[in-house]
Every structure is written in structure tokens, then in C-alpha cells.
Amino acid sequence: MKTKSYSLRIDPTLLTMLRKIAVYENRSINRQIVFILQQYVVSFQKMHSETEG
């Protein structure tokens, strides 16, 4: 999968917590953010496909 770069402004406290989670889950901070976003998108699609179909 080809990826694109995206600059992200993020609260330092949130970034620190994400970094801790990433270390715990053995991921890079970037990969952790992508993982969380992917989970959210799947959840969003499930919620909205049930109500729109």
C-alpha cells in the first residue's frame, strides 16, 4: 500500500500518551496513530452502514 505524508498538529500530552501506548503495543508512534485511525474508520462504517442501508 502506498502511503502519503501528512503533517499533524497534536497536543504534547496526547502525543506522550500515544507514544506510551505505541511502546506497549510494540509499534512506532506513526503506526500506532494509523492503527487507531483505521479502527475508528471501521467502527464508523459499521455504525453508519446499519442505519443507511
PDB file of C-alpha atoms in Angstrom:
ATOM      1  CA  MET A   1       0.000   0.000   0.000  1.00  0.00           C
ATOM      2  CA  LYS A   2       1.387   3.373  -0.990  1.00  0.00           C
ATOM      3  CA  THR A   3       1.236   5.944   1.790  1.00  0.00           C
ATOM      4  CA  LYS A   4       1.197   9.727   1.841  1.00  0.00           C
ATOM      5  CA  SER A   5       2.820  12.057   4.326  1.00  0.00           C
ATOM      6  CA  TYR A   6       0.605  14.250   6.464  1.00  0.00           C
ATOM      7  CA  SER A   7       1.719  16.846   8.969  1.00  0.00           C
ATOM      8  CA  LEU A   8      -0.212  16.577  12.233  1.00  0.00           C
ATOM      9  CA  ARG A   9      -0.502  19.182  14.971  1.00  0.00           C
ATOM     10  CA  ILE A  10      -1.100  17.384  18.253  1.00  0.00           C
ATOM     11  CA  ASP A  11      -1.265  18.300  21.911  1.00  0.00           C
ATOM     12  CA  PRO A  12       2.020  17.301  23.609  1.00  0.00           C
ATOM     13  CA  THR A  13       0.222  15.455  26.407  1.00  0.00           C
ATOM     14  CA  LEU A  14      -1.773  13.400  23.916  1.00  0.00           C
ATOM     15  CA  LEU A  15       1.384  12.642  21.955  1.00  0.00           C
ATOM     16  CA  THR A  16       3.108  11.446  25.121  1.00  0.00           C
ATOM     17  CA  MET A  17       0.227   9.090  25.886  1.00  0.00           C
ATOM     18  CA  LEU A  18       0.156   7.797  22.319  1.00  0.00           C
ATOM     19  CA  ARG A  19       3.907   7.190  22.495  1.00  0.00           C
ATOM     20  CA  LYS A  20       3.442   5.127  25.683  1.00  0.00           C
ATOM     21  CA  ILE A  21       0.688   3.075  24.068  1.00  0.00           C
ATOM     22  CA  ALA A  22       2.807   2.556  20.949  1.00  0.00           C
ATOM     23  CA  VAL A  23       5.743   1.274  23.002  1.00  0.00           C
ATOM     24  CA  TYR A  24       3.414  -1.054  24.921  1.00  0.00           C
ATOM     25  CA  GLU A  25       1.931  -2.378  21.666  1.00  0.00           C
ATOM     26  CA  ASN A  26       5.366  -2.625  20.018  1.00  0.00           C
ATOM     27  CA  ARG A  27       4.569  -0.116  17.260  1.00  0.00           C
ATOM     28  CA  SER A  28       6.088   3.130  16.096  1.00  0.00           C
ATOM     29  CA  ILE A  29       4.155   6.252  17.046  1.00  0.00           C
ATOM     30  CA  ASN A  30       3.207   6.725  13.393  1.00  0.00           C
ATOM     31  CA  ARG A  31       2.000   3.149  13.039  1.00  0.00           C
ATOM     32  CA  GLN A  32       0.016   3.481  16.272  1.00  0.00           C
ATOM     33  CA  ILE A  33      -1.778   6.586  15.012  1.00  0.00           C
ATOM     34  CA  VAL A  34      -2.582   4.874  11.704  1.00  0.00           C
ATOM     35  CA  PHE A  35      -3.843   1.798  13.603  1.00  0.00           C
ATOM     36  CA  ILE A  36      -6.151   3.927  15.770  1.00  0.00           C
ATOM     37  CA  LEU A  37      -7.473   5.808  12.748  1.00  0.00           C
ATOM     38  CA  GLN A  38      -8.141   2.556  10.887  1.00  0.00           C
ATOM     39  CA  GLN A  39     -10.087   1.199  13.881  1.00  0.00           C
ATOM     40  CA  TYR A  40     -12.161   4.373  14.026  1.00  0.00           C
ATOM     41  CA  VAL A  41     -12.973   4.271  10.303  1.00  0.00           C
ATOM     42  CA  VAL A  42     -14.096   0.623  10.512  1.00  0.00           C
ATOM     43  CA  SER A  43     -16.263   1.429  13.537  1.00  0.00           C
ATOM     44  CA  PHE A  44     -17.754   4.471  11.798  1.00  0.00           C
ATOM     45  CA  GLN A  45     -18.554   2.460   8.673  1.00  0.00           C
ATOM     46  CA  LYS A  46     -20.261  -0.279  10.706  1.00  0.00           C
ATOM     47  CA  MET A  47     -22.384   2.227  12.607  1.00  0.00           C
ATOM     48  CA  HIS A  48     -23.440   4.123   9.516  1.00  0.00           C
ATOM     49  CA  SER A  49     -23.958   1.220   7.140  1.00  0.00           C
ATOM     50  CA  GLU A  50     -26.578  -0.246   9.526  1.00  0.00           C
ATOM     51  CA  THR A  51     -28.575   2.994   9.628  1.00  0.00           C
ATOM     52  CA  GLU A  52     -28.222   3.984   5.976  1.00  0.00           C
ATOM     53  CA  GLY A  53     -28.926   0.658   4.282  1.00  0.00           C
TER      54      GLY A  53
END
